[in-house]
Coordinates of C-alpha atoms and ligand atoms in Angstrom, one line a residue:
Chain A
X1 CA -15.1 -17.3 -30.9
X2 CA -17.0 -14.5 -29.2
X3 CA -15.2 -13.0 -26.2
X4 CA -18.0 -11.7 -24.0
X5 CA -17.0 -9.1 -21.5
X6 CA -16.9 -10.7 -18.1
X7 CA -19.1 -8.7 -15.7
X8 CA -17.9 -9.6 -12.2
X9 CA -20.6 -7.3 -10.7
X10 CA -23.3 -9.4 -12.4
X11 CA -22.0 -12.6 -10.8
X12 CA -23.9 -13.6 -7.6
X13 CA -21.3 -13.6 -4.8
X14 CA -23.6 -15.6 -2.6
X15 CA -25.0 -18.4 -4.9
X16 CA -25.9 -20.7 -2.1
X17 CA -28.1 -18.1 -0.5
X18 CA -31.7 -18.0 -1.6
X19 CA -33.0 -14.6 -2.6
X20 CA -35.0 -13.1 0.2
X21 CA -34.8 -10.6 3.0
X22 CA -31.8 -12.3 4.7
X23 CA -29.5 -12.2 1.6
X24 CA -30.8 -8.7 0.8
X25 CA -29.9 -7.4 4.3
X26 CA -26.3 -8.7 3.9
X27 CA -25.8 -7.3 0.5
X28 CA -27.3 -4.0 1.5
X29 CA -25.1 -3.7 4.6
X30 CA -22.0 -4.4 2.6
X31 CA -23.0 -1.8 0.0
X32 CA -23.6 0.8 2.7
X33 CA -20.2 0.5 4.4
X34 CA -18.2 0.2 1.1
X35 CA -19.7 2.8 -1.1
X36 CA -17.7 6.0 -0.8
X37 CA -20.7 8.2 -1.4
X38 CA -22.6 6.4 1.4
X39 CA -23.3 8.1 4.7
X40 CA -22.4 4.8 6.3
X41 CA -19.0 4.5 4.6
X42 CA -16.4 2.7 6.7
X43 CA -12.7 2.8 6.0
X44 CA -11.4 -0.6 4.9
X45 CA -9.1 -1.0 8.0
X46 CA -12.2 -0.6 10.2
X47 CA -14.2 -3.3 8.5
X48 CA -13.7 -6.0 11.1
X49 CA -16.0 -9.1 10.9
X50 CA -16.1 -11.8 13.6
X51 CA -17.6 -15.3 13.2
X52 CA -18.3 -17.9 15.8
X53 CA -17.2 -21.3 14.6
X54 CA -19.2 -24.2 16.0
X55 CA -22.7 -24.1 14.6
X56 CA -21.9 -20.9 12.6
X57 CA -19.2 -22.1 10.2
X58 CA -19.5 -25.8 10.6
X59 CA -21.8 -28.3 12.4
X60 CA -21.8 -29.0 16.1
X61 CA -24.2 -31.9 16.5
X62 CA -24.6 -34.3 18.2
X63 CA -21.5 -33.0 19.9
X64 CA -18.9 -30.2 19.3
X65 CA -16.5 -31.6 16.9
X66 CA -13.6 -30.8 19.1
X67 CA -15.2 -33.0 21.7
X68 CA -14.7 -36.0 19.4
X69 CA -11.1 -35.2 19.2
X70 CA -11.0 -34.9 23.0
X71 CA -12.8 -38.3 23.3
X72 CA -10.1 -39.9 21.1
X73 CA -7.3 -38.4 23.1
X74 CA -8.8 -39.1 26.5
X75 CA -9.3 -42.8 25.5
X76 CA -5.6 -42.9 24.3
X77 CA -4.5 -41.6 27.7
X78 CA -6.9 -43.4 30.0
X79 CA -4.7 -46.3 31.0
X80 CA -2.4 -43.9 32.8
X81 CA -5.3 -42.1 34.6
X82 CA -7.5 -44.6 36.6
X83 CA -8.9 -41.6 38.5
X84 CA -10.7 -40.4 35.3
X85 CA -13.3 -43.2 35.6
X86 CA -14.9 -41.3 38.5
X87 CA -14.7 -37.8 37.3
X88 CA -16.8 -35.7 34.8
X89 CA -16.4 -35.0 32.0
X90 CA -13.8 -37.8 31.8
X91 CA -16.4 -40.4 32.9
X92 CA -18.8 -39.6 30.1
X93 CA -15.9 -39.3 27.6
X94 CA -14.6 -42.8 28.5
X95 CA -18.0 -44.3 28.5
X96 CA -18.6 -42.8 25.0
X97 CA -21.7 -41.2 26.6
X98 CA -22.3 -38.4 24.0
X99 CA -25.4 -37.1 25.8
X100 CA -23.6 -37.0 29.2
X101 CA -20.7 -35.2 27.6
X102 CA -23.0 -32.7 25.8
X103 CA -24.6 -31.9 29.1
X104 CA -21.2 -30.8 30.5
X105 CA -21.1 -27.9 28.1
X106 CA -18.2 -26.7 26.0
X107 CA -16.1 -25.3 28.9
X108 CA -15.4 -28.5 30.7
X109 CA -14.7 -30.4 27.5
X110 CA -12.1 -27.8 26.4
X111 CA -10.7 -27.7 29.9
X112 CA -10.3 -31.5 29.8
X113 CA -8.6 -31.2 26.5
X114 CA -6.3 -28.5 27.7
X115 CA -5.4 -30.4 30.8
X116 CA -4.7 -33.5 28.7
X117 CA -2.1 -31.6 26.7
X118 CA -0.1 -30.2 29.6
X119 CA 3.6 -30.3 28.7
X120 CA 2.9 -31.0 25.0
X121 CA 4.6 -28.6 22.6
X122 CA 2.3 -26.5 20.4
X123 CA 3.9 -28.2 17.4
X124 CA 3.1 -31.7 18.6
X125 CA -0.4 -30.6 19.4
X126 CA -0.8 -29.2 15.9
X127 CA 0.4 -32.4 14.3
X128 CA -2.0 -34.5 16.4
X129 CA -5.0 -32.4 15.4
X130 CA -4.0 -32.4 11.8
X131 CA -3.7 -36.1 11.7
X132 CA -7.1 -36.5 13.4
X133 CA -8.8 -34.1 11.1
X134 CA -7.4 -36.0 8.1
X135 CA -8.8 -39.3 9.3
X136 CA -11.7 -39.1 11.8
X137 CA -15.2 -39.1 10.4
X138 CA -18.5 -37.7 11.7
X139 CA -20.6 -40.5 13.2
X140 CA -23.8 -39.6 11.3
X141 CA -22.7 -38.3 7.9
X142 CA -19.4 -40.3 7.5
X143 CA -17.8 -37.1 6.2
X144 CA -14.5 -35.7 7.4
X145 CA -15.4 -33.0 10.0
X146 CA -13.8 -30.3 7.8
X147 CA -16.3 -31.3 5.0
X148 CA -19.1 -30.3 7.3
X149 CA -18.5 -26.6 6.9
X150 CA -21.4 -24.5 5.6
X151 CA -21.1 -23.6 1.9
X152 CA -23.2 -20.4 2.3
X153 CA -20.9 -19.2 5.1
X154 CA -17.8 -19.9 3.1
X155 CA -19.3 -17.7 0.4
X156 CA -20.1 -15.0 3.0
X157 CA -16.5 -15.0 4.3
X158 CA -15.2 -14.6 0.8
X159 CA -17.7 -11.9 -0.1
X160 CA -16.7 -9.9 3.0
X161 CA -13.0 -10.3 2.2
X162 CA -13.6 -9.3 -1.4
X163 CA -15.1 -6.1 0.1
X164 CA -12.0 -5.4 2.2
X165 CA -13.3 -6.8 5.4
X166 CA -10.8 -8.4 7.7
X167 CA -12.4 -11.6 8.9
X168 CA -11.8 -13.2 12.3
X169 CA -13.0 -16.3 14.0
X170 CA -14.1 -15.8 17.6
X171 CA -15.0 -19.2 19.1
X172 CA -15.6 -20.9 22.4
X173 CA -13.6 -23.7 20.9
X174 CA -9.9 -24.0 21.4
X175 CA -7.8 -21.5 19.6
X176 CA -4.9 -23.9 18.9
X177 CA -7.4 -26.5 17.6
X178 CA -9.2 -24.2 15.1
X179 CA -5.9 -22.7 13.8
X180 CA -4.9 -26.1 12.5
X181 CA -7.5 -25.9 9.7
X182 CA -8.8 -22.3 9.6
X183 CA -6.5 -21.1 6.9
X184 CA -7.1 -24.0 4.5
X185 CA -10.8 -24.3 5.2
X186 CA -11.9 -20.8 5.8
X187 CA -9.1 -18.7 4.4
X188 CA -8.6 -17.3 7.9
X189 CA -4.9 -17.3 9.0
X190 CA -4.0 -18.4 12.5
X191 CA -3.4 -14.8 13.7
X192 CA -7.1 -14.1 12.9
X193 CA -8.4 -16.8 15.1
X194 CA -9.6 -16.0 18.7
X195 CA -10.7 -18.8 20.9
X196 CA -10.5 -20.4 24.3
X197 CA -6.9 -20.2 25.2
X198 CA -4.7 -22.4 27.4
X199 CA -1.6 -21.2 29.2
X200 CA 1.8 -21.7 27.6
X201 CA 5.4 -21.4 28.6
X202 CA 8.6 -21.1 26.7
X203 CA 11.4 -23.5 27.2
X204 CA 14.5 -25.0 25.5
X205 CA 14.1 -28.7 24.9
X206 CA 17.5 -30.2 23.9
X207 CA 18.5 -26.8 22.8
X208 CA 15.4 -26.3 20.6
X209 CA 13.2 -23.3 21.7
X210 CA 9.6 -24.5 22.0
X211 CA 6.3 -23.2 23.4
X212 CA 4.7 -25.8 25.6
X213 CA 1.0 -26.0 26.7
X214 CA 0.7 -25.7 30.5
X215 CA -2.7 -27.2 31.2
X216 CA -4.4 -24.1 32.6
X217 CA -6.9 -21.8 30.9
X218 CA -6.1 -18.2 30.1
X219 CA -9.4 -17.2 28.5
X220 CA -12.7 -18.9 28.1
X221 CA -13.8 -17.3 24.9
X222 CA -17.5 -17.8 25.3
X223 CA -20.4 -15.6 26.3
X224 CA -19.0 -12.5 28.2
X225 CA -15.6 -13.9 27.3
X226 CA -16.1 -13.2 23.6
X227 CA -15.9 -9.4 23.8
X228 CA -12.8 -9.8 26.0
X229 CA -11.2 -12.1 23.4
X230 CA -12.1 -9.6 20.7
X231 CA -10.5 -6.8 22.7
X232 CA -7.4 -8.8 23.5
X233 CA -6.8 -10.0 20.0
X234 CA -8.3 -7.4 17.7
X235 CA -8.3 -4.2 19.9
X236 CA -11.4 -2.7 18.3
X237 CA -15.1 -3.3 17.9
X238 CA -16.3 -5.3 14.9
X239 CA -18.9 -3.9 12.6
X240 CA -20.2 -7.3 11.7
X241 CA -20.6 -10.4 13.9
X242 CA -22.2 -13.8 13.2
X243 CA -23.1 -16.5 15.7
X244 CA -25.7 -19.2 16.4
X245 CA -26.3 -19.5 20.1
X246 CA -26.6 -17.7 23.4
X247 CA -22.8 -18.0 23.7
X248 CA -22.7 -15.2 21.0
X249 CA -25.1 -12.9 22.8
X250 CA -22.5 -10.6 24.3
X251 CA -20.4 -10.5 21.0
X252 CA -23.6 -9.4 19.2
X253 CA -24.3 -6.7 21.8
X254 CA -20.7 -5.5 21.8
X255 CA -20.7 -5.3 18.0
X256 CA -24.1 -3.8 17.3
X257 CA -25.3 -1.6 20.2
X258 CA -24.5 2.0 19.6
X259 CA -22.2 3.7 22.1
X260 CA -23.9 7.1 21.9
X261 CA -25.9 9.4 19.6
X262 CA -22.8 10.0 17.5
X263 CA -22.1 6.3 16.9
X264 CA -23.9 5.9 13.6
X265 CA -21.6 3.4 11.9
X266 CA -23.7 0.7 10.2
X267 CA -23.4 -2.6 12.1
X268 CA -24.9 -6.0 11.4
X269 CA -25.4 -8.9 13.8
X270 CA -26.4 -12.3 12.3
X271 CA -27.7 -15.5 13.9
X272 CA -27.7 -18.8 12.1
X273 CA -30.9 -20.6 13.2
X274 CA -30.7 -24.4 12.9
X275 CA -34.1 -25.2 11.3
X276 CA -33.2 -27.9 8.9
X277 CA -33.4 -31.4 10.4
X278 CA -33.2 -33.0 7.0
X279 CA -30.1 -31.5 5.6
X280 CA -28.4 -30.7 8.9
X281 CA -29.8 -30.7 12.4
X282 CA -32.8 -28.9 13.9
X283 CA -32.4 -27.4 17.4
X284 CA -32.5 -24.2 19.3
X285 CA -34.0 -23.5 22.8
X286 CA -33.6 -27.0 24.3
X287 CA -30.3 -28.1 23.0
X288 CA -27.4 -28.8 25.3
X289 CA -25.1 -28.0 22.5
X290 CA -25.5 -24.6 20.9
X291 CA -28.5 -23.5 22.8
X292 CA -30.2 -20.5 21.2
X293 CA -32.9 -19.0 23.4
X294 CA -32.3 -15.5 24.8
X295 CA -30.5 -14.3 21.7
X296 CA -33.4 -15.5 19.6
X297 CA -35.9 -13.6 21.8
X298 CA -33.8 -10.5 21.6
X299 CA -33.1 -10.6 17.9
X300 CA -36.1 -8.6 16.6
X301 CA -35.6 -5.7 19.0
X302 CA -31.9 -5.6 18.5
X303 CA -32.2 -5.8 14.7
X304 CA -30.2 -9.0 14.4
X305 CA -30.7 -10.9 11.2
X306 CA -31.9 -14.4 11.9
X307 CA -30.9 -16.7 9.1
X308 CA -33.3 -19.7 8.7
X309 CA -31.1 -22.5 7.3
X310 CA -34.0 -24.3 5.8
X311 CA -35.5 -21.3 4.1
X312 CA -32.5 -19.2 3.3
X313 CA -29.8 -21.7 2.2
X314 CA -29.9 -23.4 -1.2
X315 CA -27.4 -25.9 0.0
X316 CA -25.8 -26.6 3.4
X317 CA -22.5 -28.4 2.9
X318 CA -20.0 -28.1 0.0
X319 CA -20.0 -30.7 -2.7
X320 CA -18.4 -33.7 -1.0
X321 CA -14.6 -33.9 -1.4
X322 CA -14.3 -30.2 -2.2
Chain B
X1 CA 8.6 16.9 -21.9
X2 CA 10.4 13.6 -21.6
X3 CA 8.5 10.9 -19.7
X4 CA 11.2 8.8 -18.2
X5 CA 10.2 5.3 -17.2
X6 CA 10.0 5.2 -13.4
X7 CA 12.1 2.3 -12.1
X8 CA 10.9 1.5 -8.6
X9 CA 13.5 -1.2 -8.3
X10 CA 16.2 1.4 -8.6
X11 CA 14.9 3.4 -5.7
X12 CA 16.6 2.7 -2.4
X13 CA 13.9 1.4 0.0
X14 CA 16.1 2.0 3.0
X15 CA 17.6 5.5 2.4
X16 CA 18.3 6.2 6.1
X17 CA 20.5 3.1 6.3
X18 CA 24.2 3.5 5.3
X19 CA 25.5 1.0 2.8
X20 CA 27.4 -1.7 4.6
X21 CA 27.1 -5.3 5.8
X22 CA 24.0 -4.6 8.0
X23 CA 21.9 -3.1 5.2
X24 CA 23.2 -5.7 2.8
X25 CA 22.2 -8.6 5.1
X26 CA 18.6 -7.3 5.4
X27 CA 18.3 -6.8 1.6
X28 CA 19.8 -10.2 0.9
X29 CA 17.4 -11.9 3.4
X30 CA 14.4 -10.3 1.8
X31 CA 15.6 -11.3 -1.6
X32 CA 16.1 -14.9 -0.5
X33 CA 12.6 -15.4 0.9
X34 CA 10.7 -13.5 -1.8
X35 CA 12.4 -14.7 -5.1
X36 CA 10.3 -17.5 -6.4
X37 CA 13.4 -19.2 -7.9
X38 CA 15.2 -19.1 -4.5
X39 CA 15.8 -22.2 -2.5
X40 CA 14.7 -20.1 0.6
X41 CA 11.4 -18.9 -0.9
X42 CA 8.7 -18.4 1.7
X43 CA 5.0 -18.2 0.9
X44 CA 3.7 -14.6 1.5
X45 CA 1.4 -15.7 4.3
X46 CA 4.3 -17.3 6.2
X47 CA 6.3 -14.0 6.1
X48 CA 5.8 -13.0 9.7
X49 CA 8.0 -10.3 11.2
X50 CA 8.0 -9.3 14.8
X51 CA 9.4 -6.1 16.2
X52 CA 10.0 -5.1 19.8
X53 CA 8.9 -1.5 20.5
X54 CA 10.9 0.3 23.2
X55 CA 14.4 0.9 22.0
X56 CA 13.7 -0.9 18.7
X57 CA 11.1 1.3 17.1
X58 CA 11.3 4.3 19.4
X59 CA 13.6 5.6 22.2
X60 CA 13.3 4.3 25.8
X61 CA 15.7 6.6 27.7
X62 CA 16.0 7.9 30.3
X63 CA 12.8 5.9 31.0
X64 CA 10.4 3.8 29.1
X65 CA 8.0 6.3 27.5
X66 CA 5.0 4.5 29.0
X67 CA 6.5 5.2 32.4
X68 CA 6.1 8.9 31.8
X69 CA 2.5 8.3 31.1
X70 CA 2.2 6.2 34.2
X71 CA 3.9 9.0 36.2
X72 CA 1.4 11.5 35.1
X73 CA -1.6 9.2 35.8
X74 CA -0.2 8.2 39.2
X75 CA 0.3 11.8 40.2
X76 CA -3.3 12.6 39.1
X77 CA -4.6 9.8 41.4
X78 CA -2.2 10.1 44.3
X79 CA -4.6 12.2 46.5
X80 CA -6.9 9.2 46.8
X81 CA -4.1 6.8 47.6
X82 CA -2.1 7.9 50.6
X83 CA -0.6 4.4 50.9
X84 CA 1.3 4.9 47.6
X85 CA 3.9 7.1 49.4
X86 CA 5.4 4.0 51.1
X87 CA 5.2 1.5 48.2
X88 CA 7.4 1.0 45.2
X89 CA 7.2 1.7 42.3
X90 CA 4.6 4.3 43.4
X91 CA 7.1 6.0 45.8
X92 CA 9.6 6.7 43.0
X93 CA 6.8 7.7 40.7
X94 CA 5.4 10.3 43.1
X95 CA 8.9 11.6 43.9
X96 CA 9.7 12.0 40.2
X97 CA 12.6 9.7 40.9
X98 CA 13.4 8.6 37.4
X99 CA 16.4 6.6 38.4
X100 CA 14.5 4.8 41.1
X101 CA 11.7 4.1 38.7
X102 CA 14.1 2.8 36.1
X103 CA 15.6 0.4 38.6
X104 CA 12.2 -1.2 39.1
X105 CA 12.1 -2.6 35.6
X106 CA 9.3 -2.5 33.1
X107 CA 7.2 -5.2 34.7
X108 CA 6.4 -3.3 38.0
X109 CA 5.8 0.0 36.0
X110 CA 3.3 -1.7 33.7
X111 CA 1.7 -3.5 36.6
X112 CA 1.3 -0.1 38.4
X113 CA -0.3 1.3 35.3
X114 CA -2.7 -1.7 34.9
X115 CA -3.7 -1.5 38.5
X116 CA -4.3 2.3 38.2
X117 CA -6.8 1.6 35.4
X118 CA -8.9 -1.0 37.1
X119 CA -12.6 -0.4 36.2
X120 CA -11.7 2.0 33.4
X121 CA -13.3 1.1 30.1
X122 CA -10.9 0.4 27.3
X123 CA -12.4 3.3 25.4
X124 CA -11.7 5.8 28.2
X125 CA -8.1 4.4 28.5
X126 CA -7.6 4.9 24.8
X127 CA -8.8 8.5 25.0
X128 CA -6.5 9.2 27.9
X129 CA -3.4 7.8 26.2
X130 CA -4.3 9.6 22.9
X131 CA -4.6 13.0 24.8
X132 CA -1.3 12.4 26.6
X133 CA 0.6 11.4 23.4
X134 CA -0.7 14.6 21.7
X135 CA 0.6 16.9 24.5
X136 CA 3.3 15.4 26.6
X137 CA 6.9 16.0 25.6
X138 CA 10.2 14.2 26.1
X139 CA 12.2 15.8 29.0
X140 CA 15.4 16.0 27.0
X141 CA 14.5 16.5 23.3
X142 CA 11.3 18.4 23.9
X143 CA 9.7 16.3 21.1
X144 CA 6.4 14.6 21.2
X145 CA 7.2 11.0 22.2
X146 CA 5.8 9.8 18.9
X147 CA 8.3 11.9 17.1
X148 CA 11.1 9.8 18.7
X149 CA 10.5 6.8 16.5
X150 CA 13.5 5.7 14.4
X151 CA 13.3 6.7 10.8
X152 CA 15.5 3.7 9.6
X153 CA 13.1 1.3 11.3
X154 CA 10.0 3.0 9.8
X155 CA 11.6 2.3 6.4
X156 CA 12.4 -1.3 7.4
X157 CA 8.7 -1.9 8.4
X158 CA 7.6 -0.4 5.1
X159 CA 10.2 -2.4 3.1
X160 CA 9.1 -5.7 4.7
X161 CA 5.4 -4.9 4.0
X162 CA 6.2 -4.0 0.4
X163 CA 7.6 -7.5 0.2
X164 CA 4.4 -9.0 1.6
X165 CA 5.6 -9.5 5.1
X166 CA 2.9 -9.2 7.8
X167 CA 4.5 -7.0 10.5
X168 CA 3.7 -7.4 14.2
X169 CA 4.8 -5.5 17.3
X170 CA 5.8 -7.8 20.2
X171 CA 6.5 -5.6 23.2
X172 CA 7.0 -5.7 26.9
X173 CA 5.0 -2.5 27.0
X174 CA 1.2 -2.4 27.4
X175 CA -0.7 -3.7 24.5
X176 CA -3.5 -1.2 25.0
X177 CA -1.0 1.7 25.2
X178 CA 0.9 0.8 22.0
X179 CA -2.3 0.2 20.0
X180 CA -3.3 3.8 20.4
X181 CA -0.6 5.0 18.1
X182 CA 0.7 1.9 16.3
X183 CA -1.4 2.3 13.2
X184 CA -0.8 6.0 12.6
X185 CA 2.9 5.9 13.5
X186 CA 4.1 2.4 12.4
X187 CA 1.3 1.4 10.0
X188 CA 0.7 -1.6 12.3
X189 CA -3.0 -2.1 13.1
X190 CA -4.2 -2.9 16.6
X191 CA -4.7 -6.6 15.8
X192 CA -1.0 -6.9 15.0
X193 CA 0.2 -5.6 18.3
X194 CA 1.2 -8.0 21.0
X195 CA 2.2 -6.7 24.4
X196 CA 1.8 -7.0 28.1
X197 CA -1.8 -7.6 28.6
X198 CA -4.1 -6.8 31.5
X199 CA -7.3 -8.7 32.4
X200 CA -10.6 -7.4 31.1
X201 CA -14.3 -8.1 31.6
X202 CA -17.4 -7.4 29.7
X203 CA -20.3 -5.5 31.2
X204 CA -23.3 -3.4 30.4
X205 CA -22.9 0.1 31.8
X206 CA -26.2 2.0 31.5
X207 CA -27.1 -0.5 28.8
X208 CA -23.9 0.2 26.8
X209 CA -21.8 -2.9 26.3
X210 CA -18.2 -2.1 27.3
X211 CA -14.9 -3.9 28.0
X212 CA -13.5 -2.9 31.3
X213 CA -9.9 -3.3 32.5
X214 CA -9.7 -5.3 35.7
X215 CA -6.3 -4.4 37.2
X216 CA -4.7 -7.9 37.0
X217 CA -2.1 -9.1 34.4
X218 CA -2.9 -11.8 31.9
X219 CA 0.5 -11.9 30.1
X220 CA 3.9 -10.2 30.8
X221 CA 5.1 -10.1 27.2
X222 CA 8.8 -9.9 28.0
X223 CA 11.7 -12.3 27.9
X224 CA 10.2 -15.9 28.0
X225 CA 6.8 -14.3 27.7
X226 CA 7.5 -13.0 24.2
X227 CA 7.3 -16.5 22.4
X228 CA 4.2 -17.1 24.5
X229 CA 2.6 -13.9 23.3
X230 CA 3.7 -14.7 19.7
X231 CA 2.0 -18.1 20.0
X232 CA -1.1 -16.7 21.6
X233 CA -1.6 -13.9 19.1
X234 CA 0.1 -15.1 15.9
X235 CA 0.0 -18.9 16.2
X236 CA 3.2 -19.5 14.2
X237 CA 6.9 -18.7 14.3
X238 CA 8.1 -15.5 12.7
X239 CA 10.9 -15.7 10.1
X240 CA 12.2 -12.3 11.1
X241 CA 12.5 -10.7 14.6
X242 CA 14.0 -7.4 15.8
X243 CA 14.8 -6.3 19.3
X244 CA 17.4 -4.4 21.3
X245 CA 17.7 -6.0 24.7
X246 CA 18.0 -9.2 26.7
X247 CA 14.2 -9.0 26.9
X248 CA 14.2 -10.1 23.2
X249 CA 16.6 -13.0 23.7
X250 CA 13.9 -15.7 23.7
X251 CA 12.0 -14.1 20.8
X252 CA 15.2 -14.2 18.8
X253 CA 15.9 -17.8 19.7
X254 CA 12.3 -18.9 19.0
X255 CA 12.5 -17.1 15.6
X256 CA 15.9 -18.2 14.4
X257 CA 17.0 -21.5 15.9
X258 CA 16.3 -24.3 13.5
X259 CA 13.9 -27.0 14.8
X260 CA 15.6 -29.9 13.0
X261 CA 17.7 -30.7 9.9
X262 CA 14.7 -30.2 7.7
X263 CA 14.1 -26.7 9.0
X264 CA 16.0 -24.8 6.4
X265 CA 13.7 -21.7 6.1
X266 CA 15.8 -18.5 6.1
X267 CA 15.4 -16.6 9.3
X268 CA 16.9 -13.3 10.5
X269 CA 17.3 -11.9 14.0
X270 CA 18.2 -8.3 14.3
X271 CA 19.5 -6.4 17.4
X272 CA 19.5 -2.6 17.5
X273 CA 22.6 -1.6 19.5
X274 CA 22.4 1.9 21.1
X275 CA 25.9 3.2 20.3
X276 CA 25.0 6.8 19.5
X277 CA 25.2 9.1 22.5
X278 CA 25.1 12.2 20.4
X279 CA 22.1 11.6 18.2
X280 CA 20.2 9.4 20.7
X281 CA 21.5 7.5 23.8
X282 CA 24.5 5.3 24.3
X283 CA 23.9 2.2 26.6
X284 CA 24.0 -1.6 26.7
X285 CA 25.3 -3.9 29.4
X286 CA 24.9 -1.6 32.4
X287 CA 21.6 0.1 31.7
X288 CA 18.6 -0.5 33.9
X289 CA 16.4 0.3 30.9
X290 CA 16.9 -1.8 27.9
X291 CA 19.9 -3.8 29.1
X292 CA 21.7 -5.6 26.3
X293 CA 24.2 -8.1 27.6
X294 CA 23.6 -11.8 27.1
X295 CA 22.0 -11.3 23.7
X296 CA 25.0 -9.2 22.6
X297 CA 27.3 -12.0 23.6
X298 CA 25.3 -14.6 21.9
X299 CA 24.8 -12.7 18.6
X300 CA 27.9 -13.8 16.7
X301 CA 27.3 -17.5 17.3
X302 CA 23.6 -17.3 16.6
X303 CA 24.1 -15.2 13.5
X304 CA 22.0 -12.3 14.7
X305 CA 22.6 -9.1 12.9
X306 CA 23.8 -6.3 15.3
X307 CA 22.9 -2.9 14.0
X308 CA 25.2 -0.2 15.2
X309 CA 23.1 2.9 15.3
X310 CA 26.1 5.3 15.0
X311 CA 27.7 3.5 12.1
X312 CA 24.7 2.0 10.3
X313 CA 22.1 4.8 10.4
X314 CA 22.3 7.9 8.4
X315 CA 19.7 9.6 10.5
X316 CA 17.9 8.5 13.7
X317 CA 14.7 10.4 14.1
X318 CA 12.3 11.6 11.3
X319 CA 12.4 15.2 10.3
X320 CA 10.7 17.0 13.2
X321 CA 6.9 17.4 12.8
X322 CA 6.7 14.6 10.2
Ligands
CA1 CA1 -21.7 -21.6 18.2
CA2 CA1 13.2 -3.1 23.9

C-alpha cells in the first residue's frame, strides 16, 4: 500500500465550474484578500459575503418557490376568506394562475404569505414550511424544491467559508421561510439569513412564551431594501455579493463601489445569468420573475462578474437525492 | 529547564468569580451541554447565548451611558432647535438634569438620539460614536466608559465562546451605538449585536452608495421586544440568557421556560444583581435606571441564577487602561 501525501491545495475547490475567466476571477479575488503578503489582504472577520437566494442559490422559475408554498397555504385557507376571490394576488393564487401571480412580483406574494400567517407562532410556521419542503415537488422537474439548488454555488459557499469568509443570505424572500432549510442545505445558520421580515410580538400562550407573527411587514429586503437589511443584520459592508436580478443592483453597488480614494479593499460583485434553457431556465430582461436588465447593462462598467450558466457551469443541480 | 505539561483544564476560566454556588452553577451548566456523554448535550451550533448590555456587561448609573452621548449630541444641536427647550426628554437633556432624564426611561432617550441622527449616514454616526467613546469620561469614576465593563462578565463571554457558544448582545440600547465597540471590547462582532433599531434607507450621495438613518424606530429591543429581536436576528431560542433588570424578564422567560414535556434541553437564565455600592452601584427595585423588581421576585421559582456582585465577584472592573 502506497500512502500518497494528500495535497489539499491541488484539489479543485470548484469542480462544477468550468475553467475560464469567471472561475479565474473568483479564485484570484479570494487569493488577493486571504494572502497575508497581498496588498489587498482583508482580516478574516471583515470577510463578509452576501448571497441572494432565488435565482442565485436555487431556481425561481416558473415562479418563486415560496410562491408555491403560499399557493398551497392560501388554498388551505380560502374557505374562510370568500373576499379573496376578488383580490390580487389571492385571485391568481386561487385560480392557480402562475402567470398572473408572477406578474404581481415577489413583494405582494410575500405580503400575502405574511398576512396569511398572522397570529401563527414562529414555531408552527417553521413546522409548516419544513413539512411542505419535505413533500412538495417542482411542477416541471418533479424534484423536491431543495434539490433545485445550484451545485456550483454550493461549492462557492463552501470555498469562501474554507477561506474564513462569513457567508450570509440576503434575499427578497421571507426570512422565516429560508431559515427553515438554510443550515441543512447551504450551511448558513438562521442568524446569517437576512430576508423580507414580518412583524412579530411576544406573548405567553397557556404560560408558554412564544413569538407570534403579526401579519405586517417590517422590511422588504429587495432592491434598495437589501443594503438596509445588510446594515440592520450585519452592520458592515460585504466585500463580496452575488445576485441574479435587478433586485440585487443596490446590494452590488453598496458592496463594490469605493467610498473614497482610500477605500482600496478588493471587492467582487457577481451576477448569475440564466442562459441555460436546457439544463435550467433561460431568461433575463423580459422575465416577470428575476428580471435582469439594468444590472446587466451596468455590469461591465462596474466590473461585476457575469456568470454564464450555460458556459461556466459544468453541472447545474446536485446529483438527485444528494 | 523542566518543561512541565501545560494543563489548560486546570486553569480557572473565571478567575474574577469567587467560588460559590453561582460560579458552580455556570460551570455545571456548561459541562452539561458540552459533554458528549451528557443527557443534556447540545450541538455546538445550537449553543446560543444572549447578553443584555447596560447593567449586565457594563455599568448604567447614574444614567445609561448612551444617554451621555445623547446629551452631548443634543447640546451640539440645540441652537438649531429652539423647540427642544419645552419638550421632554430634550428639556432635561439640555438642562443637564440627569435625574429628570433617568425618569424618562431608555426608550425616549434612544428615540431622541435616533431622531437627532435623521439623514446622517451610518458611517458618520459610527465615526461620531467612536470619537466620543475615545474621549468622554464617566462623571463619577473618571474612566472611559468602555473601561467600565465588568471583568467577570468578559471572562464569562470568553468561557462560553471557548465552549463553542455563539454569543450575542440583546440590548435595549441602540444597535448602531453598541456595534461601534462590541467587537473590540466584548469580542462580539457587529452581526451578533441586537438592539433598539432605527429605520434606514439606501441612497446614492454624489454617486456613493450609503445607508442613511431615517429618524424613526423599527424595533424597541426591550421587555417584550427582546424575544422579538432575538427571533428577528437569531431565528432560534437561546439556551443561555443574562440580564439585570425587568427589561430582561421576557428574554429570560423565552430562553428558559420549557415548551412542552419533550423540551428537556438544559437552559440557564442569569440575573446580575447590583449589590455593591462601594465598588460599583447599589440599586434594584426603586431605580429609574435598570429597575429589577418583578424578575427578582420570579427568579427562585423560575430557577434563574441571581449573581450577587458584592458576594460573587472578586473584582468588578478590569485593571484600568486594559
Ligand atoms: Ca434573485
Ligand atoms: Ca440592562
